[in-house]
C-alpha positions as protocol buffer text, in pm:
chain_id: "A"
residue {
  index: 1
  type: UNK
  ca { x: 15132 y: 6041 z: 6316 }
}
residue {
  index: 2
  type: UNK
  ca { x: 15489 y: 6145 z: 6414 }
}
residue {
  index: 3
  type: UNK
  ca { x: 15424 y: 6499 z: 6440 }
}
residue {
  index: 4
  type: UNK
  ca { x: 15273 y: 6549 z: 6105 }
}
residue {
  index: 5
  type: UNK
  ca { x: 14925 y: 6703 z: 6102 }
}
residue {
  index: 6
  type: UNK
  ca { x: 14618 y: 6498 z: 6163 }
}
residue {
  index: 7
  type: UNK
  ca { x: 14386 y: 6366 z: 5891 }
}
residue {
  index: 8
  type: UNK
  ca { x: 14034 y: 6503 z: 5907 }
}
residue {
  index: 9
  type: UNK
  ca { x: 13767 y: 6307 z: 6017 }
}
residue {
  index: 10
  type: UNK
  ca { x: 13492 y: 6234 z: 5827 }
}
residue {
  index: 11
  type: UNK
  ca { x: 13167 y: 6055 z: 6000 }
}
residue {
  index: 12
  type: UNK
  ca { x: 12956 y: 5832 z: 5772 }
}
residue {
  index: 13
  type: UNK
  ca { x: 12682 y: 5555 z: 5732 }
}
residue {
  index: 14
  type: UNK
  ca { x: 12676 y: 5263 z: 5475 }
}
residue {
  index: 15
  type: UNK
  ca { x: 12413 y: 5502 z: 5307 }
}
residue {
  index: 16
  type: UNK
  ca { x: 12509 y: 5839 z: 5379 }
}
residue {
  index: 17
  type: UNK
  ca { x: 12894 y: 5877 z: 5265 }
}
residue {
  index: 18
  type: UNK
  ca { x: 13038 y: 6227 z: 5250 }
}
residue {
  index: 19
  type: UNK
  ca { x: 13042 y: 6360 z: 4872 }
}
residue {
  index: 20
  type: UNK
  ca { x: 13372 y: 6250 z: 4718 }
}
residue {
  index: 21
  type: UNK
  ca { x: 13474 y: 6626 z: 4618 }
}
residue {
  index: 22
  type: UNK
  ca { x: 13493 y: 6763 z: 4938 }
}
residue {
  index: 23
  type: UNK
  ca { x: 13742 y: 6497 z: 5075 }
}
residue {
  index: 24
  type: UNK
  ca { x: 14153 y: 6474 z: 5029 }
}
residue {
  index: 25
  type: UNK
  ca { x: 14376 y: 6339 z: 4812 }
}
residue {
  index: 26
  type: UNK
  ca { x: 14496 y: 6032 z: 5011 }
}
residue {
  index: 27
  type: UNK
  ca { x: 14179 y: 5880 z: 5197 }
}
residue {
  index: 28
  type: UNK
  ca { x: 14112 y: 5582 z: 5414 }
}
residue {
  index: 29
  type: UNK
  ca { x: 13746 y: 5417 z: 5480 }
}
residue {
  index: 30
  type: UNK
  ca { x: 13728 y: 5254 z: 5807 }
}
residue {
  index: 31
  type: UNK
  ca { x: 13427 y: 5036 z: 5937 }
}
residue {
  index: 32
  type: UNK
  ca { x: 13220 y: 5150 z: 5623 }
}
residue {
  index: 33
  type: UNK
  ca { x: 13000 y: 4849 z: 5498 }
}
residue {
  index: 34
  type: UNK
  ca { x: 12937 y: 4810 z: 5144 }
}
residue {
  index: 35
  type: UNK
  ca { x: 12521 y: 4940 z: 5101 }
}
residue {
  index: 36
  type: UNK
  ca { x: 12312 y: 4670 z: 5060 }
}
residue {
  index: 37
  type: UNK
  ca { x: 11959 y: 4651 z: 4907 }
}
residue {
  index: 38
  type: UNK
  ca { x: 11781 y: 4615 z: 5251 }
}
residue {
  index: 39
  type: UNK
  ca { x: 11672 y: 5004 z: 5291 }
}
residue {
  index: 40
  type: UNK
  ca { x: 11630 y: 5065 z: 4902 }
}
residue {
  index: 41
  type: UNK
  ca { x: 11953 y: 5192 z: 4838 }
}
residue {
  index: 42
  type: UNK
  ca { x: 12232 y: 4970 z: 4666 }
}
residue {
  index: 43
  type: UNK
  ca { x: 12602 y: 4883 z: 4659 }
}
residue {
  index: 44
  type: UNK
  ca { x: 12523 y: 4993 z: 4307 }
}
residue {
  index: 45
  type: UNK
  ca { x: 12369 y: 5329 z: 4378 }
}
residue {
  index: 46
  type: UNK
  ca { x: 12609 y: 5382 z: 4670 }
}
residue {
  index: 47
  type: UNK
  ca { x: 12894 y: 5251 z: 4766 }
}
residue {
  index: 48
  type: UNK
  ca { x: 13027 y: 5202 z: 4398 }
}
residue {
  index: 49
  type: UNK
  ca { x: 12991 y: 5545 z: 4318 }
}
residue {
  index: 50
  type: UNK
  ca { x: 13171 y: 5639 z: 4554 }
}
residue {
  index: 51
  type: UNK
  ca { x: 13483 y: 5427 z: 4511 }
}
residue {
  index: 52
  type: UNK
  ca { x: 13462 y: 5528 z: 4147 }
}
residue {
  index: 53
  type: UNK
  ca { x: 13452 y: 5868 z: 4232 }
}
residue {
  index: 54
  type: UNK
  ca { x: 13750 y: 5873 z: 4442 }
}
residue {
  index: 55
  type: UNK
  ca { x: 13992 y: 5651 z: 4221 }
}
residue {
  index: 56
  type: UNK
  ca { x: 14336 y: 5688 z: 4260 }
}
residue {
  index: 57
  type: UNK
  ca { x: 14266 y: 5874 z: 4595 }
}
residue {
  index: 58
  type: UNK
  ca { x: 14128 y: 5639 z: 4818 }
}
residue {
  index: 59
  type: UNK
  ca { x: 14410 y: 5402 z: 4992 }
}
residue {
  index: 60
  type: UNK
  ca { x: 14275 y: 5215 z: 5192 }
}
residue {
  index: 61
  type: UNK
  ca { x: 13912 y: 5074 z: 5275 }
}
residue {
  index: 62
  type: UNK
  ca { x: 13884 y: 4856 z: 5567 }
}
residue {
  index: 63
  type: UNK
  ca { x: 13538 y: 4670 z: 5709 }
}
residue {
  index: 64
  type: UNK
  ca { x: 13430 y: 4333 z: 5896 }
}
residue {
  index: 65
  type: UNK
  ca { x: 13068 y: 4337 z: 5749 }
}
residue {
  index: 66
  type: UNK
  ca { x: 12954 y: 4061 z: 5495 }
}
residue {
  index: 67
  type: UNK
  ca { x: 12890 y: 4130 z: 5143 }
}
residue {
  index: 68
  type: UNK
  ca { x: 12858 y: 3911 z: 4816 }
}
residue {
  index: 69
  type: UNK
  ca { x: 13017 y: 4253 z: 4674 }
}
residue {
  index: 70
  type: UNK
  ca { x: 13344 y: 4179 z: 4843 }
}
residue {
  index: 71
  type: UNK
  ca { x: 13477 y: 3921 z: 4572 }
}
residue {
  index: 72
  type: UNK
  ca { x: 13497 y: 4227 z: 4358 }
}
residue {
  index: 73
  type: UNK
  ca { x: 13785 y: 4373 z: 4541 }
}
residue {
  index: 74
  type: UNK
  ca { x: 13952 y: 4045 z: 4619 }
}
residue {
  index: 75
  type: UNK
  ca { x: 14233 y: 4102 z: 4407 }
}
residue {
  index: 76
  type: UNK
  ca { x: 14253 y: 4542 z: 4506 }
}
residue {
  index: 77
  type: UNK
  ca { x: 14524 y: 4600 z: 4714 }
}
residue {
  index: 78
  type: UNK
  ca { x: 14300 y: 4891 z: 4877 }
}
residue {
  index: 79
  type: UNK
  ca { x: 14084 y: 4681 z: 5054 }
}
residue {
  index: 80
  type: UNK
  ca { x: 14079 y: 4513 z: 5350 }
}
residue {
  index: 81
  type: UNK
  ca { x: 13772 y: 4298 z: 5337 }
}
residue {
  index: 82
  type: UNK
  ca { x: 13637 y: 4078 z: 5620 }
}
residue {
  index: 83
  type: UNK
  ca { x: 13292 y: 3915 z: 5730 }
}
residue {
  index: 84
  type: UNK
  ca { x: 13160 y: 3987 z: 6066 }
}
residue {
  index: 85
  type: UNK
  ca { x: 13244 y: 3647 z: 6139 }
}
residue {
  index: 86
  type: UNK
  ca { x: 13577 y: 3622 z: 6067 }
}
residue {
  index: 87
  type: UNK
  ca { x: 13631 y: 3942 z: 6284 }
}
residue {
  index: 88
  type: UNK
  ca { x: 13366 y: 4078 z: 6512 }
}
residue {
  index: 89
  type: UNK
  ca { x: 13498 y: 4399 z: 6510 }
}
residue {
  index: 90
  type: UNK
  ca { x: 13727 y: 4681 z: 6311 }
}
residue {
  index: 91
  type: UNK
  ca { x: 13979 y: 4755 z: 6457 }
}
residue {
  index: 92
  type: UNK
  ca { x: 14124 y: 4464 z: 6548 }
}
residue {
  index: 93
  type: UNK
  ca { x: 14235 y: 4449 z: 6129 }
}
residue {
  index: 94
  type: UNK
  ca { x: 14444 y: 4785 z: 6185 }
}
residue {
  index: 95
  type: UNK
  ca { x: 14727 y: 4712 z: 6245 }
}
residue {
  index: 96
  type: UNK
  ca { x: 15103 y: 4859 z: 6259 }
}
residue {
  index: 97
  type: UNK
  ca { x: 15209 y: 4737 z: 5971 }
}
residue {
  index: 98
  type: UNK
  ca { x: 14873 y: 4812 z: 5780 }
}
residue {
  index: 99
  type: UNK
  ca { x: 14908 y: 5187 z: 5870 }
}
residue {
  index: 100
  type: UNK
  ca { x: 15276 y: 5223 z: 5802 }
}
residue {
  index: 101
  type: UNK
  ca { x: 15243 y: 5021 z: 5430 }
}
residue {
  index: 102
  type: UNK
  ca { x: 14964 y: 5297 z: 5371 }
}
residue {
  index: 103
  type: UNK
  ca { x: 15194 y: 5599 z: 5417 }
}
residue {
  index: 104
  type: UNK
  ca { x: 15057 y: 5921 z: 5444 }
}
residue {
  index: 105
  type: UNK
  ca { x: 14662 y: 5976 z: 5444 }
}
residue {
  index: 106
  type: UNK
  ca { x: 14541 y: 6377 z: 5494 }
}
residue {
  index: 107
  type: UNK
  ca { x: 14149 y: 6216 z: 5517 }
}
residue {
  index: 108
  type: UNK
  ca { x: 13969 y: 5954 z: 5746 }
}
residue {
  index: 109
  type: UNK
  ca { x: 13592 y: 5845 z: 5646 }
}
residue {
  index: 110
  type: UNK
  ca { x: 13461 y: 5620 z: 5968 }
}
residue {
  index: 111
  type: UNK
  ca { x: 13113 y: 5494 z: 6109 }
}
residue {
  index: 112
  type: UNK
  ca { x: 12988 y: 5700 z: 6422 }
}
residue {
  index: 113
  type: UNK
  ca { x: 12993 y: 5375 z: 6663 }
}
residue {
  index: 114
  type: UNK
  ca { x: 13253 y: 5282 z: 6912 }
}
residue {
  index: 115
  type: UNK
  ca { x: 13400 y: 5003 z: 6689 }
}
residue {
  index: 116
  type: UNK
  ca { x: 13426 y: 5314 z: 6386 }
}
residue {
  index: 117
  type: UNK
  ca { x: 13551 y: 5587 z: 6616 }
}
residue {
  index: 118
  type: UNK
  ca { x: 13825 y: 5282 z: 6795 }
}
residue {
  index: 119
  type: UNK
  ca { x: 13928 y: 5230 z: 6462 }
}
residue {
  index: 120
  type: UNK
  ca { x: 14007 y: 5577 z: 6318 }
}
residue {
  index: 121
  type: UNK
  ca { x: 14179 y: 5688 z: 6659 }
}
residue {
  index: 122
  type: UNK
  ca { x: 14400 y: 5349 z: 6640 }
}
residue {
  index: 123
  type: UNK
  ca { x: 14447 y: 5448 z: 6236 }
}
residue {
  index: 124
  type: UNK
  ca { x: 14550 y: 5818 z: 6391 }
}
residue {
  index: 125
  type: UNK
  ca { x: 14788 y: 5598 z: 6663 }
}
residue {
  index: 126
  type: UNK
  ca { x: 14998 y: 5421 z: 6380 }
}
residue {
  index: 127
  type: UNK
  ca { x: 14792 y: 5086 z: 6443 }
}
residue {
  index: 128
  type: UNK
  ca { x: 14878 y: 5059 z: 6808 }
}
residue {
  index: 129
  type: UNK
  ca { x: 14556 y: 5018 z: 7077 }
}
residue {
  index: 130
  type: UNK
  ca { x: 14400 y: 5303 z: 7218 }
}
residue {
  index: 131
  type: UNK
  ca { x: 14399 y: 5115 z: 7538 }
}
residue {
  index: 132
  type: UNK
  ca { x: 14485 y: 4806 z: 7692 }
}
residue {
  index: 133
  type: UNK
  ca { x: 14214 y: 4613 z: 7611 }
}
residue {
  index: 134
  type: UNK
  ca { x: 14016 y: 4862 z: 7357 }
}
residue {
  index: 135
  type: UNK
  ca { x: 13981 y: 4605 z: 7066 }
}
residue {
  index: 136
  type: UNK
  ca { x: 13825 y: 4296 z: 7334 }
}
residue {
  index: 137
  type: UNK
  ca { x: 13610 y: 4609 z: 7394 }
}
residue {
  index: 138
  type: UNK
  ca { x: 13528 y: 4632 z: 7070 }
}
residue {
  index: 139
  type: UNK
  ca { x: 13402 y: 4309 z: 6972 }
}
residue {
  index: 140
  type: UNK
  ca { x: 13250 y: 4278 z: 7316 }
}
residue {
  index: 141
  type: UNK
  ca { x: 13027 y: 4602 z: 7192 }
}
residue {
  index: 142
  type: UNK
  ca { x: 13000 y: 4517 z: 6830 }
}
residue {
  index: 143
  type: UNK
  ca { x: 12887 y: 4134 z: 6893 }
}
residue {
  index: 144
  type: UNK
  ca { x: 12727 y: 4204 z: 7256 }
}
residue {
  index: 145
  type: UNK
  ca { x: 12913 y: 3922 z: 7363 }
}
residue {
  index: 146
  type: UNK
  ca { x: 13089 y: 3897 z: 7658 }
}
residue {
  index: 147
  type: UNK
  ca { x: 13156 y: 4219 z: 7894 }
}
residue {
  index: 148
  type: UNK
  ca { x: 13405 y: 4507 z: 7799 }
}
residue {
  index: 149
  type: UNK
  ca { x: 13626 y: 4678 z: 8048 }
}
residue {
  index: 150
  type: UNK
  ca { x: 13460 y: 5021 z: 8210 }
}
residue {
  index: 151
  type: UNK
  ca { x: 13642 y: 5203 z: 8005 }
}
residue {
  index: 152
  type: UNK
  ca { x: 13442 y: 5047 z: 7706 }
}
residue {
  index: 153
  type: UNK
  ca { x: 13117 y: 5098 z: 7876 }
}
residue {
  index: 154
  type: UNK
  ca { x: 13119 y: 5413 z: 7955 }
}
residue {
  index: 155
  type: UNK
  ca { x: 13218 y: 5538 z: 7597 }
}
residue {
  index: 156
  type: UNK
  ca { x: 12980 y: 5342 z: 7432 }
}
residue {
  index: 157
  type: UNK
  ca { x: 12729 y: 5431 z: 7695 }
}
residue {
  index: 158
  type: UNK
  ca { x: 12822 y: 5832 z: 7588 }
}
residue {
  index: 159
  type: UNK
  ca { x: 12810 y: 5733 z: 7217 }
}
residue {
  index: 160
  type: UNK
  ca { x: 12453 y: 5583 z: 7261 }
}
residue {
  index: 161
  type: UNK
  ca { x: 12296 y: 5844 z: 7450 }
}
residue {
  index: 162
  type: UNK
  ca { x: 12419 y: 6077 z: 7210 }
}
residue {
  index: 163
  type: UNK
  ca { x: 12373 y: 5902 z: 6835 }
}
residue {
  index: 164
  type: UNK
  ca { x: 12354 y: 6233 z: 6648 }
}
residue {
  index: 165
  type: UNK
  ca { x: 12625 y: 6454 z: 6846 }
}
residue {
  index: 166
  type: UNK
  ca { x: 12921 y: 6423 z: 6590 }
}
residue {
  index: 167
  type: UNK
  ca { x: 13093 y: 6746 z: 6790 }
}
residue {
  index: 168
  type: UNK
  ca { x: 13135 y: 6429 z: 7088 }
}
residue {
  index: 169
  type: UNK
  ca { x: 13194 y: 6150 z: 6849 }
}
residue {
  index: 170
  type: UNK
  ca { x: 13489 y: 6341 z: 6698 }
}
residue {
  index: 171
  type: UNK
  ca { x: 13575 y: 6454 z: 7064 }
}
residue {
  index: 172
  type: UNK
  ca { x: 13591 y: 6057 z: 7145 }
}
residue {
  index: 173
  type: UNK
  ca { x: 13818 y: 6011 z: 6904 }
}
residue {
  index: 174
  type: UNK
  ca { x: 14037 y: 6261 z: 6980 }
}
residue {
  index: 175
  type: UNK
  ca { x: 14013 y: 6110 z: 7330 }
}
residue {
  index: 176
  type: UNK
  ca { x: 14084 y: 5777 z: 7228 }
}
residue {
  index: 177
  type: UNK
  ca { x: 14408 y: 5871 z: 6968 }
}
residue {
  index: 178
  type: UNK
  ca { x: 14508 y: 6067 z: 7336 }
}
residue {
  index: 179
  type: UNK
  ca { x: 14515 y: 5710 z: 7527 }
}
residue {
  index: 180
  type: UNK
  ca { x: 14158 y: 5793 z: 7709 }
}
residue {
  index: 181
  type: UNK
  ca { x: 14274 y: 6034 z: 7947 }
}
residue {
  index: 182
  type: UNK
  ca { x: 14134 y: 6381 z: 7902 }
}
residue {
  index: 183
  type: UNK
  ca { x: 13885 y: 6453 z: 8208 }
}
residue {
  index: 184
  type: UNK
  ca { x: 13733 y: 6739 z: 8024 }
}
residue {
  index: 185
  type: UNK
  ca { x: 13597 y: 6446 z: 7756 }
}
residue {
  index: 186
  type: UNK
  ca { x: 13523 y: 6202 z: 7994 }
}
residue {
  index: 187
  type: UNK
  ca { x: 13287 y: 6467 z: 8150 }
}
residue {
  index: 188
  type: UNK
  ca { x: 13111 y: 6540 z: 7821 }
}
residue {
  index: 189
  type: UNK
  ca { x: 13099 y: 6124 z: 7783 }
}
residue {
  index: 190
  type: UNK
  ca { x: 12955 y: 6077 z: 8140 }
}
residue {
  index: 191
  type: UNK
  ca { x: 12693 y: 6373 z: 8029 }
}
residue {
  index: 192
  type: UNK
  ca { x: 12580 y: 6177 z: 7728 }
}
residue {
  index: 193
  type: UNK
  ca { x: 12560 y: 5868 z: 7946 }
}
residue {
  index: 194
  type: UNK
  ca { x: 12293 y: 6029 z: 8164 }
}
residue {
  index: 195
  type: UNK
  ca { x: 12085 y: 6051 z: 7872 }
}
residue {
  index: 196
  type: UNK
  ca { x: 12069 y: 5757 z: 7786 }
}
residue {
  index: 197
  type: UNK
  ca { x: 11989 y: 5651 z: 8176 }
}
residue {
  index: 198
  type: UNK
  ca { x: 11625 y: 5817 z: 8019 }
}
residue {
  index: 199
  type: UNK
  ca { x: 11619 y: 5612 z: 7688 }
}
residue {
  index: 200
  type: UNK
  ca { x: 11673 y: 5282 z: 7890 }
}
residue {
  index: 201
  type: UNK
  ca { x: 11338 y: 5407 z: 8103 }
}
residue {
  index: 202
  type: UNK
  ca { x: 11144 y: 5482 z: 7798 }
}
residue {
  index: 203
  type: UNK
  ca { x: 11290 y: 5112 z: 7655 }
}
residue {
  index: 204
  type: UNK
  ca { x: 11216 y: 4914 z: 7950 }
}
residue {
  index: 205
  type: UNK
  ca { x: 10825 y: 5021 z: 7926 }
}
residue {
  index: 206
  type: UNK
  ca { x: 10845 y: 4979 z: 7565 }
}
residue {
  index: 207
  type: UNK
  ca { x: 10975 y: 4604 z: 7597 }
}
residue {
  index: 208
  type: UNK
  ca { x: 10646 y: 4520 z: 7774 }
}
residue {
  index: 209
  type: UNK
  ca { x: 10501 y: 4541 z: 7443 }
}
residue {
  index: 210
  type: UNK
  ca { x: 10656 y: 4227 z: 7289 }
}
residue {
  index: 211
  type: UNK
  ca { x: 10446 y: 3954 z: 7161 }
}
residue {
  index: 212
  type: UNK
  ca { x: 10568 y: 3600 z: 7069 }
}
residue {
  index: 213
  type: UNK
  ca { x: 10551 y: 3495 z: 6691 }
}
residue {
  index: 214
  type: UNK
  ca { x: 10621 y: 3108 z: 6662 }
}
residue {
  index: 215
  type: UNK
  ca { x: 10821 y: 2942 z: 6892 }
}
residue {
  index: 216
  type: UNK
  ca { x: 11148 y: 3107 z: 6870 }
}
residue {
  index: 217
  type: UNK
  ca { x: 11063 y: 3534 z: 6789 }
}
residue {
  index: 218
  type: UNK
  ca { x: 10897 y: 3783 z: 6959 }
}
residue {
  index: 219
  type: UNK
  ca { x: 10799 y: 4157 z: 6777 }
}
residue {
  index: 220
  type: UNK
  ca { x: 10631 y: 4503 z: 6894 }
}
residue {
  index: 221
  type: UNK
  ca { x: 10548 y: 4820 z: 6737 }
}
residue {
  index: 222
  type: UNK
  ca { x: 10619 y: 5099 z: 6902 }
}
residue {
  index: 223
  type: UNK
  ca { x: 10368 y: 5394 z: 6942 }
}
residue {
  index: 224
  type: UNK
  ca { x: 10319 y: 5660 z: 6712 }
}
residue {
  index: 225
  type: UNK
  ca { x: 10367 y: 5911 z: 6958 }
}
residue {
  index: 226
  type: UNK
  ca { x: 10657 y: 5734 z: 7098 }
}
residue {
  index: 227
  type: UNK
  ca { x: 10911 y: 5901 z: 7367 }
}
residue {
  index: 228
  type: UNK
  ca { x: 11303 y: 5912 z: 7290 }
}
residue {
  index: 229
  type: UNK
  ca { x: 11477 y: 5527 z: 7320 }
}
residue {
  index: 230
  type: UNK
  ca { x: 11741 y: 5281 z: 7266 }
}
residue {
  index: 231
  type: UNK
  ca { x: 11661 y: 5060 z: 6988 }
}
residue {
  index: 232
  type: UNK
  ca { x: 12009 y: 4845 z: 7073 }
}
residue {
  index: 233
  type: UNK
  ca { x: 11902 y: 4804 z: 7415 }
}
residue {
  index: 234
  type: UNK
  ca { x: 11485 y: 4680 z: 7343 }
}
residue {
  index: 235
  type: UNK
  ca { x: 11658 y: 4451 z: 7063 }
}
residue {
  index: 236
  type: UNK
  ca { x: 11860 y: 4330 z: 7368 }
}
residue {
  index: 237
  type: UNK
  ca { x: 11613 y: 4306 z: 7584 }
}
residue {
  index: 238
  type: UNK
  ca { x: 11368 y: 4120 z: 7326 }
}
residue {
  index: 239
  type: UNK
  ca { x: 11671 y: 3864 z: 7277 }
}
residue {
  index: 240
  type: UNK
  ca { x: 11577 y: 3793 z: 7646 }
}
residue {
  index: 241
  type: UNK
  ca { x: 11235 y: 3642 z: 7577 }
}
residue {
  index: 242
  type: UNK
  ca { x: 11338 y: 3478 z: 7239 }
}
residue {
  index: 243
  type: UNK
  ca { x: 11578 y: 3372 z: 6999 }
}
residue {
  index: 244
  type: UNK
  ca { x: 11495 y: 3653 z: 6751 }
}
residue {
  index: 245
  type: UNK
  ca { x: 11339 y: 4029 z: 6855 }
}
residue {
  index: 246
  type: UNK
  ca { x: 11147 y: 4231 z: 6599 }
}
residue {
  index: 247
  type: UNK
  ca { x: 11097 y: 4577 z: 6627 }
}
residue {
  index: 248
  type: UNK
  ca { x: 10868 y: 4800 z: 6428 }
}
residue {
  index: 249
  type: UNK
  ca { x: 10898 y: 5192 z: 6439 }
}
residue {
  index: 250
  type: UNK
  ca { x: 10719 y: 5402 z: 6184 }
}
residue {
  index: 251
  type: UNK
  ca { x: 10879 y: 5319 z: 5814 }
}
residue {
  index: 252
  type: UNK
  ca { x: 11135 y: 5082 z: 5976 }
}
residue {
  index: 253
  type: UNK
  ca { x: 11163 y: 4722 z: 6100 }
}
residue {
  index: 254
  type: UNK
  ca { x: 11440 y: 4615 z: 6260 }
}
residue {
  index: 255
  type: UNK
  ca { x: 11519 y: 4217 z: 6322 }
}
residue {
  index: 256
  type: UNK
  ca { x: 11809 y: 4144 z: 6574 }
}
residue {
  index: 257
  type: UNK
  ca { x: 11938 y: 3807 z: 6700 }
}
residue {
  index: 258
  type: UNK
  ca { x: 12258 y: 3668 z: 6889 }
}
residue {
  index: 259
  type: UNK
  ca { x: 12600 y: 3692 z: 6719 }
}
residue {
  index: 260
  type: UNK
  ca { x: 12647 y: 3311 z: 6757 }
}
residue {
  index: 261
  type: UNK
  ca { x: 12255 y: 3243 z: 6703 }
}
residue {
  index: 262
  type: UNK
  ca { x: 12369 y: 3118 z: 6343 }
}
residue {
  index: 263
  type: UNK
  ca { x: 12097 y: 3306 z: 6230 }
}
residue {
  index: 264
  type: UNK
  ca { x: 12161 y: 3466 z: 5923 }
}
residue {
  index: 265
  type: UNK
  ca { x: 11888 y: 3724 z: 5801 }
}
residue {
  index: 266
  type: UNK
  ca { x: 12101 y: 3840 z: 5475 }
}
residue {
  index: 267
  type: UNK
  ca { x: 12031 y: 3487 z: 5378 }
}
residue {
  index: 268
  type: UNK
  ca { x: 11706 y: 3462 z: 5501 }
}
residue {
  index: 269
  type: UNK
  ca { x: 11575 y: 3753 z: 5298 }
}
residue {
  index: 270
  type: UNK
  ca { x: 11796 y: 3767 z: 4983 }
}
residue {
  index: 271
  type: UNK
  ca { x: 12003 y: 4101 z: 5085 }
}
residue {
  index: 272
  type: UNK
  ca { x: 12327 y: 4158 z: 4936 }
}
residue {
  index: 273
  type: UNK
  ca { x: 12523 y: 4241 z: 5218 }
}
residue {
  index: 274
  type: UNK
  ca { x: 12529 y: 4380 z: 5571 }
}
residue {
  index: 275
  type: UNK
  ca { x: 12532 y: 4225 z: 5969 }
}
residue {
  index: 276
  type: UNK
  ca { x: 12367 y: 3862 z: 5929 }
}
residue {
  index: 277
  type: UNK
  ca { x: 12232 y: 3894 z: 6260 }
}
residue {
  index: 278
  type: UNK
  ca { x: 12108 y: 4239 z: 6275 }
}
residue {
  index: 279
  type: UNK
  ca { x: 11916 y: 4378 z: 5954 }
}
residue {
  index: 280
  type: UNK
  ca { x: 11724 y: 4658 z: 5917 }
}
residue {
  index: 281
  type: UNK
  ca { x: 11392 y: 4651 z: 5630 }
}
residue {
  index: 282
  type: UNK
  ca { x: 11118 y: 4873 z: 5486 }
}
residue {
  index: 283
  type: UNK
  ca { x: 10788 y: 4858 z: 5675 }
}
residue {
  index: 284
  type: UNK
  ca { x: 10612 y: 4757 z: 5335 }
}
residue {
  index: 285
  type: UNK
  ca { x: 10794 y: 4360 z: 5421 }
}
residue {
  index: 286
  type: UNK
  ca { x: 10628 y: 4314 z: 5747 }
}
residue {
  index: 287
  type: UNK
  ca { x: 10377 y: 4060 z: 5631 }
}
residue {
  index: 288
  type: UNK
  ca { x: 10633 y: 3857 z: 5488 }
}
residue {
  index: 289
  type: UNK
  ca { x: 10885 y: 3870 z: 5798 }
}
residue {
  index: 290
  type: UNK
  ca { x: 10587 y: 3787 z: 5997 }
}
residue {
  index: 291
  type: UNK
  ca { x: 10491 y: 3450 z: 5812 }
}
residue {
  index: 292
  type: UNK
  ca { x: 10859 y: 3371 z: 5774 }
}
residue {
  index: 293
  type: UNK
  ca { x: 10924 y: 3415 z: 6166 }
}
residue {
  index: 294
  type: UNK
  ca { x: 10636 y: 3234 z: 6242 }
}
residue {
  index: 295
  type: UNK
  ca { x: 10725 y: 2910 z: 6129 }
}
residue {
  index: 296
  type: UNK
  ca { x: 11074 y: 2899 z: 6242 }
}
């Protein structure tokens, strides 16, 4: 950022954004999707608020994930608005030219995944890659398809077996803007990573628990008293036995298909906006995803 202090880093969720008041004046939304009415929040009670709420001092909002909220914004220059499949990942839509036409920001607001943390360390980099190779790794990890690079892995593995440590996810970052190279991180990345060795044990027994629905979807519910796991990795793994993998945990069911499945759940289930191949609904919907998986 050509010597000029660093923005701070904000770390947010579609449903949990940071209140507008205790952000800068010049702020930039990175990987952020729009709310949609899946978990019984809204765009409406959300996202808009938020926009509104900032005005004048958000610059730039940038995201990949489908909406029918995006027409909105067609015509604001502040927003960079893609679906998932038009670009399977962030940061491949910062670019030089974006960052320097934005001018000075003092705040970044950006998911707590590799594709969110990529993108505000590339944002911090003035648009250039983090890595040789960082954005294929990217929408290798946001699609799972095809294989990233080890450098890749093992940060997403780090990110995974940590979900909740922001302290690391901010560390990554700082790691990333760096060009990857600081061996103090990488240890606290290859820490993290042994964790989640222990949520892909409690996963794999987990996965024995799938039943087939239909012809095409398999589903489990996982115990009440469950252990610690990796819900990417059993929705993985239950893509392995069928087209579509259905996991229930407490409150929370989660469907989860291939990124070129050409399934789209959004559509399926009449929500607003979101990944069409990964969607998270209330528990209180089971019946009905059961009946409609069952006769695909």
């Amino acid at each position: 950022m050509n010597g000029t202090k660093l923005p701070t880093i904000h770390l947010a969720t579609p449903r949990s954004l940071p209140k507008p008041n205790k952000l800068g004046q010049r702020v930039v939304v990175l990987d952020i999707a729009f709310a949609s009415s899946a978990g019984g929040q809204s765009f409406e009670t959300v996202t808009l608020p938020f926009i509104e709420a900032l005005g004048a001092r958000l610059v730039r909002w940038i995201d990949h994930h489908d909406s029918v909220h995006h027409a909105q914004f067609a015509d604001d220059a502040r927003f960079l608005l893609r679906r998932k499949a038009q670009h399977p990942a962030c940061p491949e839509l910062i670019l030089e030219t974006v960052v320097a036409n934005a001018g000075e920001i003092d705040t970044i607001v950006c998911h707590g995944d590799f594709d969110g943390l990529a993108s505000a360390a590339k944002w911090l980099r003035g648009g250039v890659e983090c890595y040789p190779g960082c954005d294929a790794d990217a929408r290798a990890i946001d699609s799972r398809i095809g294989e990233c690079s080890a450098i890749g892995a093992r940060i997403d593995r780090g990110i995974r077996g940590a979900p909740k440590d922001t302290a690391l996810h901010r560390a990554i970052i700082e790691h990333l803007h760096g060009g990857a190279n600081d061996p103090s991180i990488w240890a606290r990345i290859d820490a993290a990573s042994a964790d989640l060795a222990l949520l892909e044990t409690a996963s794999l027994a987990y996965a024995q628990l799938y039943l087939n629905i239909g012809t095409c979807s398999v589903w489990l519910e996982v115990p009440p008293d469950r252990r610690p796991y990796d819900k990417t990795w059993l929705l993985l793994e239950g893509q392995k036995q069928a087209r579509i993998a259905l996991v229930v945990d407490g409150e929370t069911l989660t469907l989860a298909a291939a990124f070129d499945s050409g399934i789209d759940f959004l559509q399926m289930f009449d929500i607003s906006g979101g990944m069409p191949t990964v969607l998270s609904l209330k528990r209180e919907r089971l019946s009905e995803v059961l009946e409609r998986l069952a006769i695909l």
